[in-house]
Short mmCIF file of C-alpha atoms and ligand atoms in Angstrom, two decimals:
data_model
loop_
_atom_site.label_atom_id
_atom_site.label_comp_id
_atom_site.label_asym_id
_atom_site.label_seq_id
_atom_site.Cartn_x
_atom_site.Cartn_y
_atom_site.Cartn_z
CA MET L 1 118.84 86.47 96.85
CA THR L 2 121.83 84.02 96.68
CA ASP L 3 123.17 81.91 99.67
CA ARG L 4 126.33 83.90 99.25
CA TYR L 5 124.38 86.97 100.04
CA PHE L 6 122.72 85.50 103.16
CA LEU L 7 125.94 84.29 104.34
CA LEU L 8 127.48 87.87 104.12
CA VAL L 9 124.57 89.41 105.94
CA LEU L 10 124.93 86.71 108.64
CA LEU L 11 128.67 87.11 109.04
CA SER L 12 128.63 90.97 109.00
CA GLY L 13 125.83 90.99 111.52
CA VAL L 14 124.51 94.04 109.73
CA LYS L 15 120.77 94.48 109.76
CA GLN L 16 119.18 94.52 106.37
CA VAL L 17 118.18 98.01 105.26
CA ILE L 18 115.81 98.69 102.44
CA ASP L 19 115.63 102.10 100.92
CA LEU L 20 112.04 103.12 100.07
CA GLY L 21 111.90 106.84 98.82
CA GLY L 22 114.54 107.71 101.15
CA ALA L 23 113.12 105.90 104.12
CA LYS L 24 115.18 103.09 105.55
CA LEU L 25 113.13 100.06 106.34
CA ARG L 26 114.23 96.83 108.16
CA ASN L 27 112.24 94.62 105.76
CA ARG L 28 109.40 94.81 103.38
CA PHE L 29 106.49 94.37 105.66
CA MET L 30 104.80 97.03 107.56
CA SER L 31 101.51 97.70 109.56
CA ALA L 32 98.87 99.54 107.66
CA SER L 33 97.79 102.73 109.24
CA GLY L 34 94.69 102.55 111.60
CA CYS L 35 95.06 98.67 112.07
CA PHE L 36 97.97 98.79 114.53
CA GLY L 37 97.31 101.81 116.70
CA TYR L 38 100.57 103.44 117.84
CA GLY L 39 102.11 100.05 118.59
CA LYS L 40 101.58 99.77 122.40
CA GLU L 41 98.78 97.17 122.39
CA PHE L 42 100.61 94.91 119.80
CA ALA L 43 103.96 95.29 121.68
CA LYS L 44 102.17 93.21 124.21
CA VAL L 45 101.83 90.10 121.99
CA MET L 46 104.59 90.47 119.45
CA ASP L 47 108.16 91.76 119.03
CA LEU L 48 107.73 95.16 117.18
CA ASN L 49 111.36 94.95 116.00
CA THR L 50 110.35 92.30 113.54
CA LEU L 51 108.55 95.02 111.60
CA GLY L 52 110.07 96.58 108.45
CA ALA L 53 108.56 99.89 109.90
CA ILE L 54 105.55 100.85 111.91
CA VAL L 55 102.99 102.91 110.20
CA VAL L 56 100.90 104.63 112.87
CA LYS L 57 97.32 105.69 112.80
CA GLY L 58 96.57 108.96 111.00
CA LEU L 59 97.37 112.07 113.10
CA SER L 60 95.80 115.55 112.82
CA LEU L 61 96.69 118.87 114.39
CA LYS L 62 94.18 118.73 117.18
CA PRO L 63 92.58 115.67 118.63
CA TRP L 64 89.73 114.37 116.52
CA PRO L 65 86.74 112.62 118.08
CA GLY L 66 85.84 110.52 115.05
CA ASN L 67 82.25 109.46 113.89
CA LYS L 68 79.30 108.74 116.11
CA GLY L 69 77.30 105.48 116.11
CA VAL L 70 78.26 102.09 114.83
CA ARG L 71 81.85 102.33 113.26
CA VAL L 72 82.66 98.87 111.96
CA ALA L 73 80.66 96.15 110.09
CA GLU L 74 81.51 92.63 108.75
CA THR L 75 81.14 92.06 105.06
CA PRO L 76 81.66 89.03 102.75
CA ALA L 77 85.47 88.71 102.64
CA GLY L 78 86.17 92.02 104.30
CA MET L 79 85.09 94.73 106.75
CA LEU L 80 83.63 98.15 106.50
CA ASN L 81 84.84 100.95 108.85
CA ALA L 82 83.84 104.51 109.40
CA ILE L 83 86.15 105.45 112.31
CA GLY L 84 86.32 109.12 111.03
CA LEU L 85 90.09 109.34 111.83
CA GLU L 86 89.65 109.48 115.54
CA ASN L 87 93.17 110.30 116.96
CA PRO L 88 94.70 112.15 119.99
CA GLY L 89 96.52 114.85 117.78
CA VAL L 90 100.10 115.07 116.61
CA ASP L 91 101.42 116.72 119.88
CA TYR L 92 99.89 114.10 122.12
CA PHE L 93 101.60 111.41 119.87
CA ILE L 94 104.94 113.14 120.05
CA ASP L 95 104.70 113.28 123.96
CA HIS L 96 103.13 110.14 124.76
CA TYR L 97 103.67 107.50 122.02
CA LEU L 98 106.83 108.60 120.23
CA PRO L 99 109.32 107.96 123.22
CA PHE L 100 107.80 104.50 123.62
CA LEU L 101 108.27 103.63 119.81
CA LYS L 102 111.85 105.34 119.68
CA ALA L 103 112.97 103.18 122.67
CA LYS L 104 112.34 100.08 120.12
CA ASP L 105 114.56 99.59 117.14
CA ILE L 106 111.97 100.23 114.38
CA PRO L 107 111.63 102.94 111.81
CA ILE L 108 108.47 105.07 112.45
CA VAL L 109 106.29 106.20 109.65
CA VAL L 110 103.66 108.83 110.60
CA ASN L 111 100.29 108.87 108.55
CA ILE L 112 99.16 112.38 108.52
CA VAL L 113 95.65 113.96 107.84
CA GLY L 114 94.11 117.32 107.74
CA HIS L 115 90.94 119.16 107.21
CA SER L 116 92.82 121.75 105.27
CA LEU L 117 96.15 122.24 103.43
CA ASP L 118 97.21 124.39 106.27
CA GLU L 119 96.47 121.52 108.73
CA TYR L 120 98.58 119.06 106.64
CA ILE L 121 101.43 121.52 106.73
CA GLN L 122 101.28 122.17 110.38
CA VAL L 123 101.28 118.48 111.28
CA ALA L 124 104.26 117.79 108.94
CA ARG L 125 106.18 120.73 110.48
CA ARG L 126 105.45 119.27 114.07
CA LEU L 127 107.17 116.00 112.96
CA GLU L 128 110.25 117.54 111.46
CA LYS L 129 113.31 116.68 113.65
CA THR L 130 111.40 114.23 115.85
CA GLY L 131 113.36 111.26 114.58
CA VAL L 132 110.49 109.65 112.51
CA GLU L 133 111.70 108.05 109.40
CA ALA L 134 108.85 109.22 106.88
CA LEU L 135 105.52 110.84 106.52
CA GLU L 136 102.61 109.12 104.88
CA LEU L 137 100.28 111.68 103.59
CA ASN L 138 96.66 110.33 103.76
CA ILE L 139 94.81 111.94 101.17
CA SER L 140 92.36 109.09 100.73
CA CYS L 141 90.14 108.56 103.78
CA PRO L 142 86.63 108.30 102.68
CA ASN L 143 85.10 108.59 106.18
CA VAL L 144 85.65 112.38 106.92
CA LYS L 145 83.59 115.10 105.56
CA GLU L 146 86.31 117.62 104.86
CA GLY L 147 89.92 116.85 103.97
CA GLY L 148 91.08 113.31 103.33
CA ILE L 149 89.74 111.95 100.18
CA ALA L 150 88.59 115.51 99.12
CA PHE L 151 92.28 115.95 98.29
CA GLY L 152 92.85 112.59 96.90
CA THR L 153 90.22 112.47 94.09
CA SER L 154 91.26 115.51 92.20
CA PRO L 155 94.73 115.66 90.62
CA THR L 156 94.87 119.50 91.05
CA LYS L 157 94.19 119.24 94.77
CA ALA L 158 96.39 116.16 95.26
CA PHE L 159 99.15 118.05 93.55
CA SER L 160 98.76 121.28 95.81
CA VAL L 161 98.69 119.42 99.10
CA VAL L 162 101.67 117.23 98.37
CA LYS L 163 103.56 120.27 96.99
CA ALA L 164 102.77 122.34 99.99
CA VAL L 165 103.92 119.55 102.48
CA ARG L 166 106.97 118.79 100.27
CA GLU L 167 108.14 122.46 100.50
CA GLN L 168 107.78 122.42 104.53
CA SER L 169 109.27 119.03 105.18
CA THR L 170 112.64 117.49 104.70
CA LEU L 171 111.34 113.97 105.55
CA PRO L 172 110.76 111.22 103.04
CA LEU L 173 107.07 111.70 101.71
CA TRP L 174 104.91 108.87 100.95
CA VAL L 175 101.49 109.70 99.57
CA LYS L 176 98.61 107.29 100.19
CA LEU L 177 96.15 107.19 97.33
CA SER L 178 92.36 106.55 97.10
CA PRO L 179 90.90 103.79 94.82
CA ASN L 180 87.72 105.77 94.71
CA VAL L 181 88.77 107.35 91.44
CA THR L 182 88.20 106.76 87.76
CA ASP L 183 91.95 107.04 86.81
CA ILE L 184 94.52 106.23 89.59
CA VAL L 185 97.40 106.91 87.21
CA GLU L 186 96.45 110.38 86.77
CA ILE L 187 96.39 111.01 90.41
CA ALA L 188 99.75 109.17 90.86
CA CYS L 189 101.37 111.44 88.16
CA ALA L 190 100.18 114.63 89.82
CA VAL L 191 101.54 113.40 93.21
CA LYS L 192 104.86 112.49 91.63
CA ASP L 193 105.06 115.96 89.90
CA ALA L 194 104.40 117.56 93.35
CA GLY L 195 107.46 115.82 94.83
CA ALA L 196 106.36 112.67 96.37
CA ASP L 197 109.01 110.08 97.18
CA ALA L 198 106.83 106.96 97.16
CA LEU L 199 103.20 105.90 96.76
CA THR L 200 101.15 103.79 99.09
CA LEU L 201 98.18 102.23 97.44
CA ILE L 202 95.37 101.60 98.17
CA ASN L 203 93.17 103.00 100.93
CA THR L 204 89.68 101.67 101.53
CA LEU L 205 86.84 101.58 98.90
CA THR L 206 83.73 103.32 99.85
CA GLY L 207 80.92 100.92 100.61
CA MET L 208 77.62 100.57 102.61
CA VAL L 209 75.59 98.17 104.59
CA ILE L 210 71.91 98.24 105.38
CA ASP L 211 70.39 96.76 108.53
CA ILE L 212 67.25 95.08 107.09
CA THR L 213 65.53 94.92 110.48
CA THR L 214 65.49 98.72 110.74
CA GLY L 215 65.87 99.47 107.18
CA LYS L 216 68.52 102.10 108.11
CA PRO L 217 72.11 102.35 107.12
CA LEU L 218 74.11 100.21 109.72
CA LEU L 219 77.04 102.66 109.99
CA GLY L 220 76.71 105.85 111.99
CA ASN L 221 78.44 107.59 109.02
CA VAL L 222 76.11 105.94 106.51
CA THR L 223 79.04 104.87 104.36
CA GLY L 224 82.31 103.32 105.27
CA GLY L 225 85.70 102.01 103.91
CA LEU L 226 85.91 98.51 102.63
CA SER L 227 89.13 96.68 103.39
CA GLY L 228 90.09 92.88 103.61
CA PRO L 229 90.49 90.13 100.93
CA ALA L 230 87.55 91.59 98.86
CA ILE L 231 89.56 94.52 97.67
CA ARG L 232 92.71 92.68 96.92
CA PRO L 233 92.21 92.33 93.22
CA ILE L 234 91.42 96.04 92.96
CA ALA L 235 94.62 96.78 94.65
CA ILE L 236 96.69 94.59 92.56
CA ARG L 237 95.20 96.09 89.38
CA MET L 238 95.93 99.63 90.72
CA VAL L 239 99.63 98.80 91.83
CA TYR L 240 100.19 97.17 88.29
CA GLN L 241 98.84 100.06 86.49
CA VAL L 242 100.68 102.73 88.37
CA ALA L 243 103.97 100.74 88.45
CA THR L 244 103.77 100.57 84.68
CA LYS L 245 103.34 104.32 84.22
CA VAL L 246 104.99 106.07 87.21
CA ASP L 247 108.56 105.78 88.24
CA LEU L 248 108.19 105.90 92.05
CA PRO L 249 108.53 103.11 94.64
CA ILE L 250 105.07 101.54 95.56
CA ILE L 251 103.92 100.21 98.92
CA GLY L 252 101.16 97.84 98.28
CA VAL L 253 98.13 97.35 100.61
CA GLY L 254 94.75 95.85 100.49
CA GLY L 255 93.65 92.49 101.56
CA ILE L 256 97.03 90.85 102.36
CA SER L 257 96.66 87.90 104.83
CA SER L 258 99.40 85.48 103.67
CA LEU L 259 102.81 85.52 101.94
CA SER L 260 100.99 84.46 98.60
CA ASP L 261 98.95 87.53 98.76
CA ALA L 262 102.04 89.67 99.38
CA LEU L 263 103.77 87.99 96.60
CA GLU L 264 101.05 89.18 94.16
CA PHE L 265 101.71 92.73 95.18
CA PHE L 266 105.45 92.35 94.55
CA MET L 267 104.84 90.73 91.28
CA ALA L 268 102.54 93.65 90.30
CA GLY L 269 105.41 96.19 91.20
CA ALA L 270 105.25 96.93 94.83
CA SER L 271 108.67 97.08 96.62
CA ALA L 272 107.02 96.74 100.05
CA VAL L 273 103.67 95.95 101.48
CA GLN L 274 101.44 96.97 104.42
CA VAL L 275 99.03 94.67 106.24
CA GLY L 276 95.75 96.05 107.72
CA ALA L 277 92.48 94.10 108.67
CA ALA L 278 94.18 90.78 108.67
CA LEU L 279 95.87 91.85 111.89
CA PHE L 280 92.62 91.89 113.70
CA ARG L 281 92.23 88.02 113.14
CA ASP L 282 95.98 87.11 112.97
CA PRO L 283 98.00 89.75 115.15
CA LEU L 284 101.17 87.79 114.69
CA LEU L 285 101.02 87.68 110.90
CA LEU L 286 103.55 90.55 110.49
CA GLU L 287 106.11 88.70 112.66
CA ARG L 288 106.04 85.53 110.34
CA LEU L 289 105.89 87.27 106.84
CA PRO L 290 109.64 88.49 106.51
CA LYS L 291 110.98 84.91 107.34
CA GLU L 292 108.34 83.34 104.99
CA LEU L 293 109.51 85.60 102.22
CA GLU L 294 113.28 84.70 102.86
CA ASP L 295 112.42 81.08 102.73
CA TYR L 296 110.41 81.45 99.57
CA LEU L 297 113.36 83.33 97.87
CA LYS L 298 115.91 80.89 98.94
CA GLN L 299 114.05 77.78 97.92
CA ARG L 300 113.46 79.13 94.32
CA GLN L 301 116.91 80.81 94.39
CA LEU L 302 115.43 84.07 93.41
CA SER L 303 116.34 87.70 94.51
CA ILE L 304 113.60 89.92 95.55
CA GLU L 305 114.46 92.29 92.57
CA GLU L 306 113.56 89.40 90.26
CA VAL L 307 110.20 89.02 91.80
CA ILE L 308 109.14 92.85 91.92
CA GLY L 309 107.38 93.71 88.77
CA LEU L 310 107.50 90.08 87.34
CA ALA L 311 104.04 90.11 86.15
CA ARG L 312 104.60 93.43 84.30
CA ARG L 313 107.65 91.77 82.46
CA SER L 314 105.86 88.66 81.54
CA VAL L 315 102.95 90.32 79.70
C1 FMN N 401 89.78 100.20 111.15
C2 FMN N 401 90.55 100.95 110.18
C3 FMN N 401 91.29 102.24 110.38
C4 FMN N 401 92.00 102.76 109.24
N1 FMN N 401 92.60 103.84 109.54
C5 FMN N 401 93.34 104.60 108.59
C6 FMN N 401 94.12 105.67 108.71
O1 FMN N 401 94.07 106.25 109.85
N2 FMN N 401 94.90 106.24 107.91
C7 FMN N 401 95.01 105.62 106.55
O2 FMN N 401 95.73 106.16 105.73
N3 FMN N 401 94.40 104.41 106.44
C8 FMN N 401 93.56 103.91 107.29
N4 FMN N 401 93.02 102.60 107.11
C9 FMN N 401 93.10 101.93 105.72
C10 FMN N 401 94.19 100.94 105.98
O3 FMN N 401 95.52 101.43 106.25
C11 FMN N 401 94.42 100.06 104.54
O4 FMN N 401 94.78 100.99 103.55
C12 FMN N 401 93.11 99.42 104.03
O5 FMN N 401 92.40 98.83 105.22
C13 FMN N 401 93.37 98.33 103.00
O6 FMN N 401 94.18 97.33 103.61
P1 FMN N 401 93.74 95.93 104.28
O7 FMN N 401 92.74 95.41 103.38
O8 FMN N 401 94.95 95.15 104.51
O9 FMN N 401 93.14 96.36 105.71
C14 FMN N 401 92.15 102.11 108.00
C15 FMN N 401 91.61 100.68 107.88
C16 FMN N 401 90.87 100.19 108.96
C17 FMN N 401 90.21 98.84 108.59
#
């Protein structure tokens, strides 16, 4: 981005707008679903308007209670969670959280989940004309028995759920992919053919911890989803592979806790990024990252377009 460009933005007073699969973002940094709730708690410590968009916790048709027993565990360079998509249901969100978020000045992206194809459709329909900016279809949660990942590990099932929602919704449709597959490109292609506008990758990797004092699995759900720095190289590899083969904007997520981590995602081919587990340790991280990226580009006299996909062009 040149100095002249910065000057123009400054003089015009116009907020920067980034188009990501039809959704308009304020910058390239967002919260990752499930690590930011519905924004109310974070609003007490940070300015939500500094987000490129808020991506809220996964919502289902009816409230889901989530999993029993221990739900989180620390791991080397990461954490395991098995929340089980506990959420208050889409109608509760529309009545109790959406007015609060709409009073702010941020694009709202709603992560949606379902036990069945019909549930995904109904949640998407409820959100039509509510003023949200985009839907992020979660077909990748490893912590629920039906739905979630069951759709995201088969190209045929992924195609059918994305197509069904696409036919019922006019909102920009992002699809969040699972890393728990042999060939992520195959799933990404199926999702694109079904009409997705952008891809978010990755969700968590299935893992497990055993409590050696009891000899039992530590998590109530037995297995959980691994997130944090430990998964970043896998996420980078997947973003790189998909960006090389699939012509859709990519939102990178997995183990970002600094600008250098985010830059790896941009260089692999992501156009925007989300931050998850790092926010539990550093809640103000998302407030700092946009400015840090701006300074980085300015110092090196680069445009973000030159950075996005750099690693692919240099091989
Ligand atoms: C506690 C927790 C809850 C999560 N809930 C959701 C969710 O509701 N929907 C979803 O698509 N991803 C969910 N995720 C996955 C994150 O959005 C993200 O894809 C993953 O954690 C990798 O990013 P990170 O390493 O920056 O955390 C959750 C992750 C964590 C740690």
